[in-house]
Amino acid sequence: MKKTLILQAPAKINICLWVKEKRSDGYHEIASLMQTLTLSDTITLQDCRTEGIHIECDDPAVPKGAENLVHKAACLILERFNIPPSIIIRIEKRIPIAAGLAGGSTDAAAVMAGMVRMYEKMLPMVELMTLSQKIGSDVPFVMHGGLAIASGRGENLSFHEPPKPSFFVVIAVPKKVSVSTKWAYENYAPGENSRKEELFNKIFPCYKKRDIESLKNLVFNDLESVTLQRYPEVQEIKETLLEDGNGVVLMSGSGPSVFGLFEDRSSAVKAASRLNQEKVNV
């Protein structure tokens, strides 16, 4: 058994998020194109002599108890292999909390995959991803990483090679704003738009071709109708990043994070420089 293991847990963005009808299990049916980023948290797993699951984090806002998704992730692996709990999980946060970037989900995914390695157990990735659905809809995707089209409640995934070269990405999150995913979905009212399926089907081919101009007119996030109404500062960030018209700009997930996709580094840097960093984390 490995005594210590250090892992990276990447953030993700929704390049498109189509929210459909509410299902009988309480979740919404969705369709989304998702991509993981180089922005990541660092997770350290360490065996210890003290019984229990001990969570440490450099961000005081992160819960240290059973309500943390990494605690649930650790319990799943310990129960799956009948291992007594005696582990320290250290989280170095770089992904903003409650920002629509899957920060909690990706930490949980890293813990699950890492514990399988740490305890030198055998569990195929497909089985691990299936097990991870018990934690949350985003967990299987961030566990695998890359680029995928998601359907169902987010657990049905079709993976693809990301475009090359990759886009330059700006992530902007308004300070002092956090959004509950549950709140956003509960307050979402589906509207009538007969073109959504047509738009969604065009997004992936354009993304693969790095067709910025077409993507500008195609991408959408249905949860913007909820979050932007409650938090106008998110709309302000979008408008600032869109000023030069060089990028594709959208809110990710339930927000409040906003991302911009740019073809070149200079355009990304210029767009980011216009943001008021007293109010926005970039």
Short mmCIF file of C-alpha atoms in Angstrom, two decimals:
data_model
loop_
_atom_site.label_atom_id
_atom_site.label_comp_id
_atom_site.label_asym_id
_atom_site.label_seq_id
_atom_site.Cartn_x
_atom_site.Cartn_y
_atom_site.Cartn_z
CA MET A 1 0.00 0.00 0.00
CA LYS A 2 1.18 3.51 -0.85
CA LYS A 3 1.48 5.72 2.26
CA THR A 4 0.97 9.03 0.42
CA LEU A 5 -0.50 9.95 -2.96
CA ILE A 6 -0.79 13.41 -4.57
CA LEU A 7 -3.40 14.00 -7.28
CA GLN A 8 -4.75 16.81 -9.44
CA ALA A 9 -8.51 17.40 -9.61
CA PRO A 10 -9.40 19.47 -12.71
CA ALA A 11 -12.21 22.00 -13.05
CA LYS A 12 -14.74 21.71 -15.85
CA ILE A 13 -16.82 24.10 -17.94
CA ASN A 14 -20.10 23.57 -19.75
CA ILE A 15 -19.59 24.83 -23.29
CA CYS A 16 -23.33 24.41 -23.64
CA LEU A 17 -26.03 23.45 -21.12
CA TRP A 18 -29.50 22.52 -22.33
CA VAL A 19 -31.87 21.86 -19.43
CA LYS A 20 -34.87 19.77 -20.41
CA GLU A 21 -37.79 18.31 -18.48
CA LYS A 22 -37.72 17.33 -14.82
CA ARG A 23 -37.53 13.58 -14.28
CA SER A 24 -39.44 11.37 -11.86
CA ASP A 25 -36.30 11.06 -9.69
CA GLY A 26 -36.22 14.83 -9.13
CA TYR A 27 -33.31 15.52 -11.48
CA HIS A 28 -33.57 17.35 -14.79
CA GLU A 29 -32.83 15.76 -18.13
CA ILE A 30 -29.91 17.66 -19.67
CA ALA A 31 -27.68 17.78 -22.73
CA SER A 32 -24.26 19.38 -22.40
CA LEU A 33 -20.83 19.65 -23.98
CA MET A 34 -18.24 19.61 -21.19
CA GLN A 35 -14.47 20.11 -21.09
CA THR A 36 -11.98 19.79 -18.23
CA LEU A 37 -9.40 22.55 -17.69
CA THR A 38 -5.82 22.85 -16.46
CA LEU A 39 -7.17 24.78 -13.44
CA SER A 40 -7.20 22.20 -10.66
CA ASP A 41 -7.24 21.48 -6.94
CA THR A 42 -4.45 19.38 -5.42
CA ILE A 43 -5.51 16.38 -3.35
CA THR A 44 -3.11 14.59 -1.00
CA LEU A 45 -4.10 11.20 0.40
CA GLN A 46 -2.14 10.00 3.40
CA ASP A 47 -2.47 6.84 5.47
CA CYS A 48 -2.60 7.54 9.21
CA ARG A 49 -2.74 5.67 12.50
CA THR A 50 -5.81 7.50 13.77
CA GLU A 51 -9.11 5.86 12.92
CA GLY A 52 -11.48 7.83 10.72
CA ILE A 53 -11.63 10.01 7.61
CA HIS A 54 -9.80 13.25 8.38
CA ILE A 55 -10.34 16.15 5.94
CA GLU A 56 -8.03 19.17 5.90
CA CYS A 57 -8.30 22.17 3.58
CA ASP A 58 -6.57 25.52 3.11
CA ASP A 59 -9.97 27.17 2.49
CA PRO A 60 -11.96 27.59 5.74
CA ALA A 61 -15.22 27.65 3.76
CA VAL A 62 -14.83 23.99 2.80
CA PRO A 63 -16.66 21.65 5.22
CA LYS A 64 -14.50 19.08 6.99
CA GLY A 65 -17.22 16.60 7.92
CA ALA A 66 -19.55 14.06 6.35
CA GLU A 67 -21.29 16.76 4.27
CA ASN A 68 -18.16 17.14 2.12
CA LEU A 69 -18.36 15.11 -1.10
CA VAL A 70 -14.82 13.79 -0.58
CA HIS A 71 -15.99 12.19 2.67
CA LYS A 72 -18.78 10.45 0.77
CA ALA A 73 -16.27 9.41 -1.90
CA ALA A 74 -13.90 7.93 0.66
CA CYS A 75 -16.75 6.02 2.33
CA LEU A 76 -17.76 4.45 -0.98
CA ILE A 77 -14.26 3.08 -1.60
CA LEU A 78 -13.73 1.93 1.99
CA GLU A 79 -17.07 0.11 1.94
CA ARG A 80 -16.47 -1.35 -1.52
CA PHE A 81 -13.24 -3.02 -0.41
CA ASN A 82 -14.07 -3.44 3.30
CA ILE A 83 -11.11 -1.28 4.39
CA PRO A 84 -11.00 0.20 7.94
CA PRO A 85 -11.04 4.03 7.79
CA SER A 86 -7.68 5.60 8.66
CA ILE A 87 -6.91 8.28 6.06
CA ILE A 88 -6.09 11.98 5.87
CA ILE A 89 -7.42 13.88 2.84
CA ARG A 90 -5.79 17.28 2.25
CA ILE A 91 -7.38 19.64 -0.24
CA GLU A 92 -5.52 22.63 -1.70
CA LYS A 93 -8.27 24.69 -3.30
CA ARG A 94 -7.66 26.57 -6.52
CA ILE A 95 -11.11 26.03 -8.01
CA PRO A 96 -13.61 28.55 -6.58
CA ILE A 97 -16.34 27.06 -4.38
CA ALA A 98 -19.96 26.93 -5.62
CA ALA A 99 -18.94 28.49 -8.93
CA GLY A 100 -20.29 26.05 -11.52
CA LEU A 101 -16.84 24.53 -12.14
CA ALA A 102 -17.47 21.15 -10.43
CA GLY A 103 -14.96 21.85 -7.66
CA GLY A 104 -16.58 19.53 -5.13
CA SER A 105 -17.30 16.83 -7.70
CA THR A 106 -13.76 16.78 -9.06
CA ASP A 107 -12.25 16.54 -5.57
CA ALA A 108 -14.52 13.57 -4.87
CA ALA A 109 -13.58 11.94 -8.17
CA ALA A 110 -9.87 12.33 -7.44
CA VAL A 111 -10.30 10.83 -3.97
CA MET A 112 -12.13 7.78 -5.33
CA ALA A 113 -9.61 7.10 -8.09
CA GLY A 114 -6.70 7.88 -5.77
CA MET A 115 -7.84 5.57 -3.00
CA VAL A 116 -8.14 2.66 -5.43
CA ARG A 117 -4.50 3.28 -6.38
CA MET A 118 -3.36 3.95 -2.83
CA TYR A 119 -4.79 0.69 -1.49
CA GLU A 120 -3.65 -1.14 -4.65
CA LYS A 121 -7.09 -2.47 -5.49
CA MET A 122 -8.47 -3.46 -8.88
CA LEU A 123 -11.52 -1.61 -10.13
CA PRO A 124 -11.98 -0.88 -13.86
CA MET A 125 -12.59 2.77 -14.76
CA VAL A 126 -16.08 1.98 -16.07
CA GLU A 127 -17.08 0.43 -12.72
CA LEU A 128 -15.48 3.28 -10.79
CA MET A 129 -17.37 5.86 -12.86
CA THR A 130 -20.62 3.97 -12.30
CA LEU A 131 -20.00 3.87 -8.55
CA SER A 132 -19.24 7.59 -8.54
CA GLN A 133 -22.75 8.40 -9.80
CA LYS A 134 -23.89 7.90 -6.20
CA ILE A 135 -22.09 11.15 -5.30
CA GLY A 136 -23.22 13.46 -8.10
CA SER A 137 -23.98 13.85 -11.79
CA ASP A 138 -20.67 15.58 -12.65
CA VAL A 139 -18.43 13.08 -10.87
CA PRO A 140 -18.12 10.42 -13.61
CA PHE A 141 -17.15 13.06 -16.18
CA VAL A 142 -14.45 14.79 -14.15
CA MET A 143 -13.10 11.40 -13.09
CA HIS A 144 -12.43 10.57 -16.75
CA GLY A 145 -11.68 14.12 -17.91
CA GLY A 146 -11.32 15.53 -21.41
CA LEU A 147 -14.19 16.47 -23.70
CA ALA A 148 -17.60 14.80 -23.63
CA ILE A 149 -21.21 15.15 -24.67
CA ALA A 150 -23.40 14.42 -21.66
CA SER A 151 -27.05 13.40 -21.50
CA GLY A 152 -29.47 11.93 -18.98
CA ARG A 153 -28.81 13.77 -15.73
CA GLY A 154 -25.18 14.09 -16.87
CA GLU A 155 -24.08 10.51 -16.33
CA ASN A 156 -24.44 9.30 -19.94
CA LEU A 157 -21.14 10.34 -21.52
CA SER A 158 -19.71 10.18 -25.03
CA PHE A 159 -16.01 11.12 -24.94
CA HIS A 160 -14.13 12.79 -27.79
CA GLU A 161 -10.67 14.16 -28.50
CA PRO A 162 -10.45 17.88 -27.56
CA PRO A 163 -9.67 20.36 -30.36
CA LYS A 164 -6.01 20.97 -31.16
CA PRO A 165 -4.54 23.39 -30.54
CA SER A 166 -6.68 24.01 -27.48
CA PHE A 167 -8.49 27.28 -26.84
CA PHE A 168 -7.10 29.86 -24.44
CA VAL A 169 -9.59 30.04 -21.57
CA VAL A 170 -10.35 32.91 -19.20
CA ILE A 171 -12.28 32.02 -16.03
CA ALA A 172 -13.86 34.89 -14.09
CA VAL A 173 -15.80 34.51 -10.85
CA PRO A 174 -17.47 37.43 -9.02
CA LYS A 175 -16.25 37.73 -5.45
CA LYS A 176 -18.73 37.18 -2.62
CA VAL A 177 -21.14 35.34 -4.93
CA SER A 178 -21.81 31.62 -4.70
CA VAL A 179 -24.63 29.74 -6.37
CA SER A 180 -26.26 26.53 -5.21
CA THR A 181 -26.76 24.13 -8.11
CA LYS A 182 -29.89 22.82 -6.39
CA TRP A 183 -31.29 26.38 -6.10
CA ALA A 184 -30.62 27.11 -9.78
CA TYR A 185 -32.40 23.98 -11.01
CA GLU A 186 -35.32 24.44 -8.61
CA ASN A 187 -35.88 27.96 -9.93
CA TYR A 188 -35.43 27.14 -13.61
CA ALA A 189 -38.58 27.49 -15.72
CA PRO A 190 -38.25 25.79 -19.13
CA GLY A 191 -39.06 28.09 -22.01
CA GLU A 192 -40.22 27.25 -25.51
CA ASN A 193 -37.43 27.25 -28.08
CA SER A 194 -37.90 24.88 -30.97
CA ARG A 195 -34.35 25.58 -32.21
CA LYS A 196 -32.47 24.28 -29.15
CA GLU A 197 -31.92 20.81 -30.57
CA GLU A 198 -30.73 22.28 -33.87
CA LEU A 199 -28.34 24.65 -32.08
CA PHE A 200 -27.01 21.95 -29.74
CA ASN A 201 -26.28 19.55 -32.60
CA LYS A 202 -24.15 22.18 -34.35
CA ILE A 203 -22.02 23.10 -31.33
CA PHE A 204 -19.79 20.03 -31.11
CA PRO A 205 -18.65 20.08 -34.79
CA CYS A 206 -17.90 23.80 -34.55
CA TYR A 207 -16.01 23.35 -31.29
CA LYS A 208 -13.88 20.59 -32.78
CA LYS A 209 -13.04 22.85 -35.74
CA ARG A 210 -12.29 25.78 -33.39
CA ASP A 211 -14.89 27.81 -35.30
CA ILE A 212 -15.16 30.75 -32.90
CA GLU A 213 -17.43 32.85 -35.13
CA SER A 214 -20.06 30.12 -35.44
CA LEU A 215 -19.86 29.19 -31.76
CA LYS A 216 -20.67 32.77 -30.72
CA ASN A 217 -24.14 32.36 -32.21
CA LEU A 218 -24.71 28.79 -31.06
CA VAL A 219 -23.71 28.32 -27.40
CA PHE A 220 -26.30 28.70 -24.66
CA ASN A 221 -26.76 27.90 -20.98
CA ASP A 222 -30.36 27.60 -19.86
CA LEU A 223 -29.46 28.30 -16.23
CA GLU A 224 -28.35 31.83 -17.15
CA SER A 225 -32.03 32.78 -17.05
CA VAL A 226 -31.99 32.03 -13.31
CA THR A 227 -28.54 33.14 -12.14
CA LEU A 228 -28.17 36.33 -14.20
CA GLN A 229 -31.51 37.62 -12.96
CA ARG A 230 -30.46 37.16 -9.33
CA TYR A 231 -26.83 38.23 -9.74
CA PRO A 232 -26.40 41.10 -12.25
CA GLU A 233 -22.63 41.09 -11.61
CA VAL A 234 -22.44 37.86 -13.62
CA GLN A 235 -23.98 39.65 -16.60
CA GLU A 236 -21.46 42.48 -16.14
CA ILE A 237 -18.58 39.99 -16.39
CA LYS A 238 -20.05 38.54 -19.57
CA GLU A 239 -20.40 41.97 -21.15
CA THR A 240 -16.82 42.92 -20.22
CA LEU A 241 -15.34 39.76 -21.74
CA LEU A 242 -17.45 40.28 -24.86
CA GLU A 243 -16.34 43.88 -25.48
CA ASP A 244 -13.84 43.10 -28.24
CA GLY A 245 -16.04 40.41 -29.76
CA ASN A 246 -13.09 38.02 -30.09
CA GLY A 247 -14.24 35.20 -27.84
CA VAL A 248 -17.04 32.83 -26.96
CA VAL A 249 -18.39 33.85 -23.54
CA LEU A 250 -20.85 31.93 -21.39
CA MET A 251 -21.70 31.18 -17.77
CA SER A 252 -20.58 27.69 -16.73
CA GLY A 253 -23.01 25.32 -15.03
CA SER A 254 -25.22 27.07 -12.48
CA GLY A 255 -22.65 29.88 -12.22
CA PRO A 256 -21.54 32.34 -11.10
CA SER A 257 -18.32 31.58 -13.02
CA VAL A 258 -18.06 32.91 -16.56
CA PHE A 259 -15.62 31.58 -19.13
CA GLY A 260 -14.26 33.00 -22.35
CA LEU A 261 -12.77 30.89 -25.14
CA PHE A 262 -10.19 32.65 -27.29
CA GLU A 263 -8.16 31.54 -30.30
CA ASP A 264 -4.95 33.21 -29.14
CA ARG A 265 -3.26 34.16 -25.90
CA SER A 266 -3.15 37.90 -26.58
CA SER A 267 -6.93 38.10 -26.99
CA ALA A 268 -7.45 36.16 -23.77
CA VAL A 269 -5.02 38.36 -21.81
CA LYS A 270 -6.59 41.54 -23.20
CA ALA A 271 -10.09 40.41 -22.24
CA ALA A 272 -8.99 39.39 -18.74
CA SER A 273 -7.20 42.70 -18.19
CA ARG A 274 -10.48 44.62 -18.54
CA LEU A 275 -12.03 42.88 -15.55
CA ASN A 276 -12.07 44.70 -12.21
CA GLN A 277 -9.98 42.36 -10.08
CA GLU A 278 -11.20 44.05 -6.90
CA LYS A 279 -14.59 42.52 -7.65
CA VAL A 280 -13.66 39.50 -9.76
CA ASN A 281 -11.32 36.55 -9.33
CA VAL A 282 -9.63 35.82 -12.66
#
